[in-house]
mmCIF file of C-alpha atoms and ligand atoms in Angstrom:
data_model
loop_
_atom_site.group_PDB
_atom_site.id
_atom_site.type_symbol
_atom_site.label_atom_id
_atom_site.label_comp_id
_atom_site.label_asym_id
_atom_site.label_seq_id
_atom_site.Cartn_x
_atom_site.Cartn_y
_atom_site.Cartn_z
ATOM 1 C CA MET A 1 149.573 113.274 121.891
ATOM 2 C CA ASN A 2 146.014 111.958 121.471
ATOM 3 C CA ALA A 3 143.331 114.549 120.575
ATOM 4 C CA PRO A 4 141.088 115.284 123.568
ATOM 5 C CA LEU A 5 137.920 113.186 123.577
ATOM 6 C CA ASP A 6 134.889 115.101 122.282
ATOM 7 C CA PRO A 7 131.381 114.498 123.701
ATOM 8 C CA SER A 8 129.520 116.266 120.864
ATOM 9 C CA LEU A 9 128.299 113.121 119.062
ATOM 10 C CA ILE A 10 126.988 111.738 122.348
ATOM 11 C CA LEU A 11 125.146 114.975 123.116
ATOM 12 C CA GLN A 12 123.840 115.452 119.576
ATOM 13 C CA THR A 13 122.346 111.956 119.626
ATOM 14 C CA ALA A 14 120.960 112.332 123.146
ATOM 15 C CA PHE A 15 119.114 115.519 122.208
ATOM 16 C CA GLY A 16 118.178 114.222 118.738
ATOM 17 C CA PHE A 17 114.532 113.701 119.659
ATOM 18 C CA TRP A 18 114.133 117.496 120.073
ATOM 19 C CA ASN A 19 115.083 118.015 116.415
ATOM 20 C CA SER A 20 112.961 115.102 115.349
ATOM 21 C CA LYS A 21 109.870 116.333 117.205
ATOM 22 C CA VAL A 22 110.190 119.856 115.755
ATOM 23 C CA LEU A 23 110.295 118.544 112.162
ATOM 24 C CA LEU A 24 107.520 115.979 112.732
ATOM 25 C CA THR A 25 105.316 118.636 114.346
ATOM 26 C CA ALA A 26 105.896 121.035 111.429
ATOM 27 C CA VAL A 27 104.738 118.310 109.015
ATOM 28 C CA GLU A 28 101.756 117.449 111.232
ATOM 29 C CA LEU A 29 100.745 121.148 111.355
ATOM 30 C CA ARG A 30 101.090 121.135 107.534
ATOM 31 C CA LEU A 31 103.432 124.143 107.784
ATOM 32 C CA PHE A 32 105.243 123.446 104.489
ATOM 33 C CA THR A 33 101.969 122.816 102.630
ATOM 34 C CA LYS A 34 100.218 125.914 103.992
ATOM 35 C CA LEU A 35 103.243 128.093 103.294
ATOM 36 C CA ALA A 36 103.551 126.685 99.738
ATOM 37 C CA ASP A 37 105.222 129.389 97.596
ATOM 38 C CA ARG A 38 104.216 132.337 99.825
ATOM 39 C CA ARG A 39 106.373 134.565 102.064
ATOM 40 C CA LEU A 40 104.734 135.162 105.460
ATOM 41 C CA THR A 41 105.810 136.917 108.643
ATOM 42 C CA GLY A 42 105.993 134.836 111.798
ATOM 43 C CA ALA A 43 102.751 136.375 113.054
ATOM 44 C CA GLU A 44 100.927 135.584 109.779
ATOM 45 C CA LEU A 45 102.219 132.013 109.533
ATOM 46 C CA GLY A 46 101.626 131.403 113.252
ATOM 47 C CA ALA A 47 98.034 132.614 112.910
ATOM 48 C CA GLU A 48 97.422 130.259 109.962
ATOM 49 C CA LEU A 49 98.742 127.347 112.014
ATOM 50 C CA GLU A 50 96.634 128.454 115.030
ATOM 51 C CA MET A 51 99.709 128.820 117.249
ATOM 52 C CA HIS A 52 99.982 130.656 120.571
ATOM 53 C CA PRO A 53 102.347 133.656 120.130
ATOM 54 C CA ARG A 54 104.846 132.261 122.692
ATOM 55 C CA GLY A 55 106.146 129.499 120.422
ATOM 56 C CA ILE A 56 106.117 131.280 117.065
ATOM 57 C CA ALA A 57 109.633 132.725 116.776
ATOM 58 C CA ASP A 58 111.355 129.817 118.551
ATOM 59 C CA PHE A 59 109.589 127.158 116.460
ATOM 60 C CA PHE A 60 110.084 128.803 113.055
ATOM 61 C CA ASP A 61 113.649 129.946 113.773
ATOM 62 C CA ALA A 62 114.601 126.482 115.032
ATOM 63 C CA LEU A 63 113.389 125.165 111.649
ATOM 64 C CA VAL A 64 115.487 127.872 109.925
ATOM 65 C CA ALA A 65 118.583 126.890 111.924
ATOM 66 C CA MET A 66 117.915 123.226 111.097
ATOM 67 C CA LYS A 67 117.715 124.258 107.392
ATOM 68 C CA PHE A 68 114.134 123.053 106.831
ATOM 69 C CA LEU A 69 112.763 126.608 106.443
ATOM 70 C CA ASP A 70 114.203 129.817 104.939
ATOM 71 C CA ARG A 71 113.855 133.336 106.358
ATOM 72 C CA GLU A 72 114.458 136.679 104.667
ATOM 73 C CA GLY A 73 115.480 139.427 107.072
ATOM 74 C CA ASP A 74 115.616 139.448 110.853
ATOM 75 C CA GLY A 75 113.209 140.549 113.547
ATOM 76 C CA ARG A 76 109.481 141.180 113.400
ATOM 77 C CA ASN A 77 109.244 142.018 109.691
ATOM 78 C CA ALA A 78 111.259 139.008 108.551
ATOM 79 C CA VAL A 79 109.378 136.651 106.233
ATOM 80 C CA TYR A 80 109.498 132.851 106.194
ATOM 81 C CA LEU A 81 109.509 130.832 102.994
ATOM 82 C CA ASN A 82 109.997 127.205 101.995
ATOM 83 C CA THR A 83 113.486 125.942 101.115
ATOM 84 C CA PRO A 84 113.764 124.176 97.711
ATOM 85 C CA GLY A 85 113.957 120.839 99.610
ATOM 86 C CA GLY A 86 110.940 121.739 101.758
ATOM 87 C CA SER A 87 108.846 122.587 98.673
ATOM 88 C CA HIS A 88 109.952 119.405 96.917
ATOM 89 C CA PHE A 89 109.560 116.865 99.713
ATOM 90 C CA LEU A 90 107.335 118.370 102.445
ATOM 91 C CA ASP A 91 104.599 120.279 100.579
ATOM 92 C CA GLU A 92 101.639 117.927 100.029
ATOM 93 C CA GLY A 93 101.082 119.581 96.646
ATOM 94 C CA SER A 94 104.397 118.177 95.366
ATOM 95 C CA PRO A 95 104.403 114.810 93.545
ATOM 96 C CA ARG A 96 107.608 114.033 95.510
ATOM 97 C CA TYR A 97 105.987 114.556 98.960
ATOM 98 C CA ILE A 98 107.528 112.239 101.588
ATOM 99 C CA GLY A 99 105.728 113.592 104.670
ATOM 100 C CA GLY A 100 103.510 110.478 104.960
ATOM 101 C CA ILE A 101 106.223 108.613 106.839
ATOM 102 C CA MET A 102 106.611 111.587 109.196
ATOM 103 C CA ILE A 103 102.888 111.663 109.948
ATOM 104 C CA MET A 104 103.135 107.984 110.927
ATOM 105 C CA LEU A 105 106.339 108.492 112.918
ATOM 106 C CA ASN A 106 104.653 111.266 114.898
ATOM 107 C CA ALA A 107 101.285 109.535 115.340
ATOM 108 C CA ARG A 108 102.595 106.093 116.255
ATOM 109 C CA LEU A 109 106.298 105.336 116.488
ATOM 110 C CA PHE A 110 107.369 108.359 118.553
ATOM 111 C CA ARG A 111 105.234 106.996 121.424
ATOM 112 C CA PHE A 112 106.001 103.328 120.884
ATOM 113 C CA TRP A 113 109.774 103.873 120.941
ATOM 114 C CA ASN A 114 109.364 105.221 124.472
ATOM 115 C CA ASP A 115 108.861 101.562 125.434
ATOM 116 C CA LEU A 116 112.140 100.379 123.866
ATOM 117 C CA PRO A 117 113.454 99.251 127.292
ATOM 118 C CA GLU A 118 110.407 96.997 127.715
ATOM 119 C CA ALA A 119 110.852 95.650 124.171
ATOM 120 C CA LEU A 120 114.486 94.844 124.950
ATOM 121 C CA ARG A 121 113.534 93.120 128.187
ATOM 122 C CA THR A 122 110.601 91.098 126.847
ATOM 123 C CA GLY A 123 111.202 90.732 123.071
ATOM 124 C CA LYS A 124 107.539 91.740 122.632
ATOM 125 C CA PRO A 125 105.946 94.374 120.351
ATOM 126 C CA GLN A 126 105.173 97.786 121.865
ATOM 127 C CA ASN A 127 102.637 99.117 119.332
ATOM 128 C CA GLU A 128 98.805 98.922 119.085
ATOM 129 C CA ILE A 129 98.911 95.120 119.387
ATOM 130 C CA LYS A 130 100.631 95.267 122.804
ATOM 131 C CA HIS A 131 97.439 94.654 124.760
ATOM 132 C CA GLY A 132 95.386 92.805 122.124
ATOM 133 C CA GLU A 133 95.278 89.551 120.235
ATOM 134 C CA LYS A 134 95.317 90.785 116.650
ATOM 135 C CA GLY A 135 98.235 91.173 114.208
ATOM 136 C CA MET A 136 99.576 94.612 113.317
ATOM 137 C CA PHE A 137 98.183 94.747 109.768
ATOM 138 C CA GLU A 138 94.771 93.555 111.009
ATOM 139 C CA VAL A 139 94.688 96.336 113.615
ATOM 140 C CA LEU A 140 96.050 99.016 111.280
ATOM 141 C CA TYR A 141 93.696 98.097 108.473
ATOM 142 C CA SER A 142 90.542 97.923 110.625
ATOM 143 C CA GLU A 143 90.043 101.688 110.130
ATOM 144 C CA PRO A 144 90.241 103.266 106.653
ATOM 145 C CA ALA A 145 92.006 106.387 108.044
ATOM 146 C CA ARG A 146 94.796 104.286 109.581
ATOM 147 C CA LEU A 147 95.120 102.182 106.424
ATOM 148 C CA GLU A 148 95.537 105.385 104.368
ATOM 149 C CA GLN A 149 98.065 106.707 106.912
ATOM 150 C CA PHE A 150 100.157 103.529 106.640
ATOM 151 C CA MET A 151 99.978 103.572 102.831
ATOM 152 C CA GLY A 152 101.092 107.239 102.828
ATOM 153 C CA ALA A 153 103.977 106.342 105.141
ATOM 154 C CA MET A 154 105.171 103.544 102.864
ATOM 155 C CA THR A 155 105.031 105.852 99.829
ATOM 156 C CA GLY A 156 107.139 108.424 101.705
ATOM 157 C CA ILE A 157 109.840 105.952 102.608
ATOM 158 C CA SER A 158 109.897 103.873 99.394
ATOM 159 C CA ARG A 159 109.499 106.248 96.436
ATOM 160 C CA VAL A 160 113.206 107.109 96.030
ATOM 161 C CA ASN A 161 114.142 103.423 96.294
ATOM 162 C CA PHE A 162 111.651 102.303 93.665
ATOM 163 C CA GLU A 163 112.745 105.080 91.300
ATOM 164 C CA ALA A 164 116.362 103.945 91.760
ATOM 165 C CA LEU A 165 115.421 100.265 91.247
ATOM 166 C CA ALA A 166 113.560 101.062 88.008
ATOM 167 C CA GLU A 167 116.683 102.857 86.781
ATOM 168 C CA LYS A 168 119.433 100.530 88.035
ATOM 169 C CA PHE A 169 118.031 96.982 87.721
ATOM 170 C CA ASP A 170 118.276 95.495 84.223
ATOM 171 C CA PHE A 171 114.624 94.737 83.380
ATOM 172 C CA SER A 172 115.323 94.459 79.626
ATOM 173 C CA SER A 173 115.052 90.647 79.372
ATOM 174 C CA TYR A 174 111.886 90.381 81.503
ATOM 175 C CA LYS A 175 108.242 90.760 80.461
ATOM 176 C CA THR A 176 106.304 90.339 83.726
ATOM 177 C CA LEU A 177 106.749 91.588 87.279
ATOM 178 C CA CYS A 178 104.774 90.863 90.443
ATOM 179 C CA ASP A 179 105.321 93.172 93.413
ATOM 180 C CA VAL A 180 104.344 91.246 96.536
ATOM 181 C CA GLY A 181 102.938 93.426 99.332
ATOM 182 C CA GLY A 182 102.698 96.153 96.688
ATOM 183 C CA ALA A 183 100.705 98.632 98.852
ATOM 184 C CA THR A 184 99.751 101.611 96.613
ATOM 185 C CA GLY A 185 101.261 99.957 93.509
ATOM 186 C CA LEU A 186 104.183 102.390 93.561
ATOM 187 C CA LEU A 187 106.936 99.914 92.605
ATOM 188 C CA CYS A 188 104.862 98.669 89.637
ATOM 189 C CA ILE A 189 104.137 102.264 88.617
ATOM 190 C CA GLU A 190 107.819 103.279 88.642
ATOM 191 C CA ALA A 191 108.930 100.097 86.825
ATOM 192 C CA ALA A 192 106.146 100.279 84.210
ATOM 193 C CA ARG A 193 106.854 103.982 83.556
ATOM 194 C CA ARG A 194 110.500 103.328 82.668
ATOM 195 C CA HIS A 195 110.136 99.913 80.975
ATOM 196 C CA PRO A 196 107.377 99.908 78.347
ATOM 197 C CA GLN A 197 107.602 96.120 77.744
ATOM 198 C CA LEU A 198 106.687 95.240 81.375
ATOM 199 C CA LEU A 199 103.278 93.955 82.475
ATOM 200 C CA CYS A 200 102.950 94.271 86.245
ATOM 201 C CA THR A 201 100.831 92.891 89.084
ATOM 202 C CA SER A 202 100.627 94.539 92.493
ATOM 203 C CA PHE A 203 99.705 91.815 95.010
ATOM 204 C CA ASP A 204 98.451 92.720 98.511
ATOM 205 C CA LEU A 205 95.668 92.107 101.022
ATOM 206 C CA LEU A 206 92.090 92.660 99.813
ATOM 207 C CA GLU A 207 91.625 95.923 101.792
ATOM 208 C CA VAL A 208 94.518 97.526 99.907
ATOM 209 C CA ALA A 209 93.308 96.872 96.323
ATOM 210 C CA PRO A 210 91.058 99.976 95.947
ATOM 211 C CA ILE A 211 93.914 102.247 97.075
ATOM 212 C CA ALA A 212 96.348 100.644 94.600
ATOM 213 C CA GLN A 213 93.769 100.835 91.808
ATOM 214 C CA ARG A 214 93.276 104.553 92.457
ATOM 215 C CA HIS A 215 97.033 105.238 92.227
ATOM 216 C CA ILE A 216 97.443 103.080 89.099
ATOM 217 C CA THR A 217 94.552 104.864 87.379
ATOM 218 C CA ASP A 218 95.930 108.285 88.395
ATOM 219 C CA ALA A 219 99.289 107.292 86.878
ATOM 220 C CA GLY A 220 97.497 106.360 83.605
ATOM 221 C CA LEU A 221 98.890 102.803 83.725
ATOM 222 C CA SER A 222 95.745 100.652 84.130
ATOM 223 C CA ASP A 223 96.472 98.930 80.799
ATOM 224 C CA ARG A 224 99.814 97.526 82.088
ATOM 225 C CA ILE A 225 99.356 97.178 85.855
ATOM 226 C CA GLN A 226 96.724 95.010 87.503
ATOM 227 C CA THR A 227 96.055 94.340 91.173
ATOM 228 C CA ALA A 228 95.729 90.862 92.699
ATOM 229 C CA SER A 229 94.444 90.234 96.227
ATOM 230 C CA GLY A 230 95.427 87.479 98.589
ATOM 231 C CA ASP A 231 97.279 86.472 101.737
ATOM 232 C CA PHE A 232 100.900 85.633 100.948
ATOM 233 C CA PHE A 233 100.985 83.039 103.737
ATOM 234 C CA VAL A 234 97.938 81.219 102.371
ATOM 235 C CA ASP A 235 97.765 81.817 98.622
ATOM 236 C CA PRO A 236 100.381 81.062 95.955
ATOM 237 C CA LEU A 237 102.028 84.173 94.505
ATOM 238 C CA PRO A 238 101.097 85.193 90.951
ATOM 239 C CA LYS A 239 103.664 83.813 88.484
ATOM 240 C CA ALA A 240 106.058 86.384 86.986
ATOM 241 C CA ASP A 241 109.600 86.749 85.553
ATOM 242 C CA VAL A 242 110.527 89.114 88.385
ATOM 243 C CA ILE A 243 109.124 88.924 91.934
ATOM 244 C CA THR A 244 109.814 91.976 94.096
ATOM 245 C CA MET A 245 109.272 92.431 97.837
ATOM 246 C CA GLY A 246 109.794 95.962 99.178
ATOM 247 C CA MET A 247 110.205 95.970 102.967
ATOM 248 C CA ILE A 248 108.287 92.701 103.270
ATOM 249 C CA LEU A 249 110.776 90.093 104.519
ATOM 250 C CA HIS A 250 111.852 92.307 107.426
ATOM 251 C CA ASP A 251 108.275 92.289 108.803
ATOM 252 C CA TRP A 252 108.469 88.582 109.716
ATOM 253 C CA ASN A 253 110.378 85.981 111.741
ATOM 254 C CA LEU A 254 112.746 83.511 110.059
ATOM 255 C CA GLU A 255 110.119 80.798 109.528
ATOM 256 C CA LYS A 256 107.815 83.231 107.715
ATOM 257 C CA LYS A 257 110.715 84.785 105.771
ATOM 258 C CA MET A 258 111.553 81.264 104.496
ATOM 259 C CA HIS A 259 107.898 80.697 103.532
ATOM 260 C CA LEU A 260 107.949 83.895 101.447
ATOM 261 C CA ILE A 261 111.311 83.056 99.815
ATOM 262 C CA ARG A 262 109.996 79.579 98.871
ATOM 263 C CA ALA A 263 106.773 81.119 97.517
ATOM 264 C CA ALA A 264 108.840 83.516 95.370
ATOM 265 C CA TYR A 265 110.958 80.601 94.077
ATOM 266 C CA GLU A 266 107.793 78.684 93.130
ATOM 267 C CA ALA A 267 106.349 81.667 91.244
ATOM 268 C CA LEU A 268 109.480 82.321 89.126
ATOM 269 C CA PRO A 269 110.627 80.628 85.889
ATOM 270 C CA ARG A 270 114.285 79.464 85.518
ATOM 271 C CA GLY A 271 116.401 82.604 85.154
ATOM 272 C CA GLY A 272 113.752 84.654 86.955
ATOM 273 C CA ALA A 273 114.798 87.232 89.563
ATOM 274 C CA PHE A 274 113.663 87.641 93.157
ATOM 275 C CA VAL A 275 114.371 91.179 94.391
ATOM 276 C CA ALA A 276 114.108 92.254 98.040
ATOM 277 C CA ILE A 277 114.388 95.949 98.892
ATOM 278 C CA GLU A 278 115.352 96.916 102.435
ATOM 279 C CA ALA A 279 117.592 99.145 104.542
ATOM 280 C CA LEU A 280 119.981 96.197 104.206
ATOM 281 C CA ILE A 281 122.336 95.773 107.180
ATOM 282 C CA ASP A 282 126.025 95.577 106.181
ATOM 283 C CA ASP A 283 127.406 92.043 106.503
ATOM 284 C CA ALA A 284 129.657 92.957 109.471
ATOM 285 C CA ARG A 285 126.757 94.776 111.226
ATOM 286 C CA ARG A 286 128.902 97.855 111.952
ATOM 287 C CA GLU A 287 127.874 100.598 109.578
ATOM 288 C CA ASN A 288 124.292 100.899 108.367
ATOM 289 C CA VAL A 289 122.823 102.635 111.416
ATOM 290 C CA GLN A 290 119.421 103.030 109.734
ATOM 291 C CA GLY A 291 119.278 99.300 108.893
ATOM 292 C CA LEU A 292 120.100 98.379 112.489
ATOM 293 C CA LEU A 293 117.572 100.888 113.896
ATOM 294 C CA MET A 294 114.997 99.591 111.410
ATOM 295 C CA SER A 295 115.523 96.131 112.851
ATOM 296 C CA LEU A 296 114.897 97.516 116.359
ATOM 297 C CA ASN A 297 111.764 99.110 114.909
ATOM 298 C CA MET A 298 110.679 95.641 113.768
ATOM 299 C CA LEU A 299 111.080 94.526 117.403
ATOM 300 C CA ILE A 300 108.822 97.434 118.467
ATOM 301 C CA GLU A 301 106.257 96.628 115.735
ATOM 302 C CA PHE A 302 106.266 92.819 115.585
ATOM 303 C CA GLY A 303 108.535 91.342 118.267
ATOM 304 C CA ASP A 304 110.224 88.463 116.463
ATOM 305 C CA ALA A 305 110.650 90.210 113.067
ATOM 306 C CA PHE A 306 114.087 91.518 112.070
ATOM 307 C CA ASP A 307 116.139 93.162 109.334
ATOM 308 C CA TYR A 308 119.039 91.327 107.705
ATOM 309 C CA SER A 309 122.198 91.544 105.615
ATOM 310 C CA ALA A 310 122.947 90.470 102.027
ATOM 311 C CA ALA A 311 124.898 87.521 103.493
ATOM 312 C CA ASP A 312 121.789 86.398 105.457
ATOM 313 C CA PHE A 313 119.657 86.710 102.299
ATOM 314 C CA ARG A 314 122.140 84.729 100.195
ATOM 315 C CA GLY A 315 122.151 81.957 102.804
ATOM 316 C CA TRP A 316 118.346 81.671 102.975
ATOM 317 C CA CYS A 317 117.828 81.891 99.193
ATOM 318 C CA GLY A 318 120.673 79.410 98.545
ATOM 319 C CA GLU A 319 118.874 76.876 100.798
ATOM 320 C CA VAL A 320 115.749 77.207 98.667
ATOM 321 C CA GLY A 321 117.651 76.708 95.384
ATOM 322 C CA PHE A 322 118.466 80.180 94.031
ATOM 323 C CA LYS A 323 121.748 80.108 92.122
ATOM 324 C CA ARG A 324 123.236 83.590 91.709
ATOM 325 C CA PHE A 325 123.100 86.813 93.765
ATOM 326 C CA ASP A 326 123.605 90.522 93.365
ATOM 327 C CA VAL A 327 123.347 93.664 95.512
ATOM 328 C CA ILE A 328 122.334 97.019 94.017
ATOM 329 C CA HIS A 329 122.622 100.147 96.138
ATOM 330 C CA LEU A 330 119.449 102.244 95.807
ATOM 331 C CA ALA A 331 119.009 105.457 97.819
ATOM 332 C CA GLY A 332 120.427 106.446 101.231
ATOM 333 C CA PRO A 333 120.585 103.407 103.508
ATOM 334 C CA SER A 334 118.565 101.147 101.174
ATOM 335 C CA SER A 335 119.632 98.450 98.730
ATOM 336 C CA ALA A 336 118.065 95.798 96.534
ATOM 337 C CA VAL A 337 119.341 92.284 97.001
ATOM 338 C CA VAL A 338 118.678 89.990 94.063
ATOM 339 C CA ALA A 339 118.517 86.171 93.848
ATOM 340 C CA TYR A 340 118.333 84.526 90.404
ATOM 341 C CA LYS A 341 116.619 81.124 89.968
HETATM 342 C C1 SAM B 401 105.860 97.350 105.104
HETATM 343 S S1 SAM B 401 104.614 97.403 103.888
HETATM 344 C C2 SAM B 401 105.570 97.498 102.415
HETATM 345 C C3 SAM B 401 104.869 98.204 101.287
HETATM 346 C C4 SAM B 401 105.681 98.371 99.999
HETATM 347 N N1 SAM B 401 106.127 97.112 99.464
HETATM 348 C C5 SAM B 401 106.875 99.287 100.216
HETATM 349 O O1 SAM B 401 108.007 98.811 100.255
HETATM 350 O O2 SAM B 401 106.665 100.497 100.349
HETATM 351 C C6 SAM B 401 104.053 95.725 103.905
HETATM 352 C C7 SAM B 401 102.958 95.408 102.899
HETATM 353 O O3 SAM B 401 102.654 94.006 102.993
HETATM 354 C C8 SAM B 401 101.256 93.845 102.938
HETATM 355 N N2 SAM B 401 100.895 92.606 103.647
HETATM 356 C C9 SAM B 401 100.991 92.356 104.970
HETATM 357 N N3 SAM B 401 100.591 91.111 105.259
HETATM 358 C C10 SAM B 401 100.228 90.552 104.077
HETATM 359 C C11 SAM B 401 99.733 89.252 103.729
HETATM 360 N N4 SAM B 401 99.539 88.302 104.646
HETATM 361 N N5 SAM B 401 99.477 89.003 102.410
HETATM 362 C C12 SAM B 401 99.678 89.976 101.465
HETATM 363 N N6 SAM B 401 100.150 91.230 101.750
HETATM 364 C C13 SAM B 401 100.420 91.502 103.043
HETATM 365 C C14 SAM B 401 100.728 95.075 103.631
HETATM 366 O O4 SAM B 401 99.384 95.324 103.304
HETATM 367 C C15 SAM B 401 101.680 96.160 103.151
HETATM 368 O O5 SAM B 401 101.230 96.769 101.961
#
């Protein structure tokens, strides 16, 4: 006899935005940062976060049940404390803080995803550019606070991938690396830290250079990492043995993807490696939920941009002249796909 059908996955997914909003709100209220390594009662923590008493127990205990917060004891005198994971990833004082992406999810994407039906009907972006003429990066970067928010978001989502790339990709025969769309310089920082022979360039739009320089200086790597500014659709890419693009190709339509792949080919020597890092969709498009949702997010953000599989990448890079390919799993849903010239 067949097992009875179970609706729990349907219901869990349908209600998923409740969980999401509770976690995103906790990060926005800086709960994990303010709590740090203290133990506070609900009343004390609620007062620090300027909360009305009505929500205090429900909000904190929901976070306990979701395993993002710990609690010692029950009732009024119970104290709340950070979990090891909360301290590591959600306290702004931690070097491994990933809350930047959650701040951006809460401030922007939570609202924009409400218009998914319209995106599906029209194929048009649903973000800040919906009613204007300008491109997303132009709009985002017109205000320093938004630029910083976007840079923080990218750090949150990419750090574990870049650490994994620096460990898993064989950099030993290469001397130079250029990270295209390098944002804060994080990929260069992680690669330079682990591979002392590498000289790196973080290439991005002019507005981003001071932010990258600050991070490179803070990491003590100014002698081996430089910044270069330009528009990758107008300017040639700096020449290097390895060209990396972290979450760059997925931001664009096929014509622009091909422009970037050709530009990478031009900038590499024979034997050089072109590495793209993405939440790569599995070739059969059945399994990597995050990769497929990321591609829908590209519809929300850009309209005609989309995520892709290793098979897609091999096809495009083969057309341009790349000879050999490799896929390296990084962290969670993300992989690096490599084309050798
Ligand atoms: C999605 S973010 C990826 C950041 C980083 N590579 C990562 O994976 O975390 C895209 C990056 O491309 C840069 N970018 C966008 N348009 C560009 C252009 N026309 N020329 C150069 N960089 C550009 C943005 O400033 C941003 O840093």
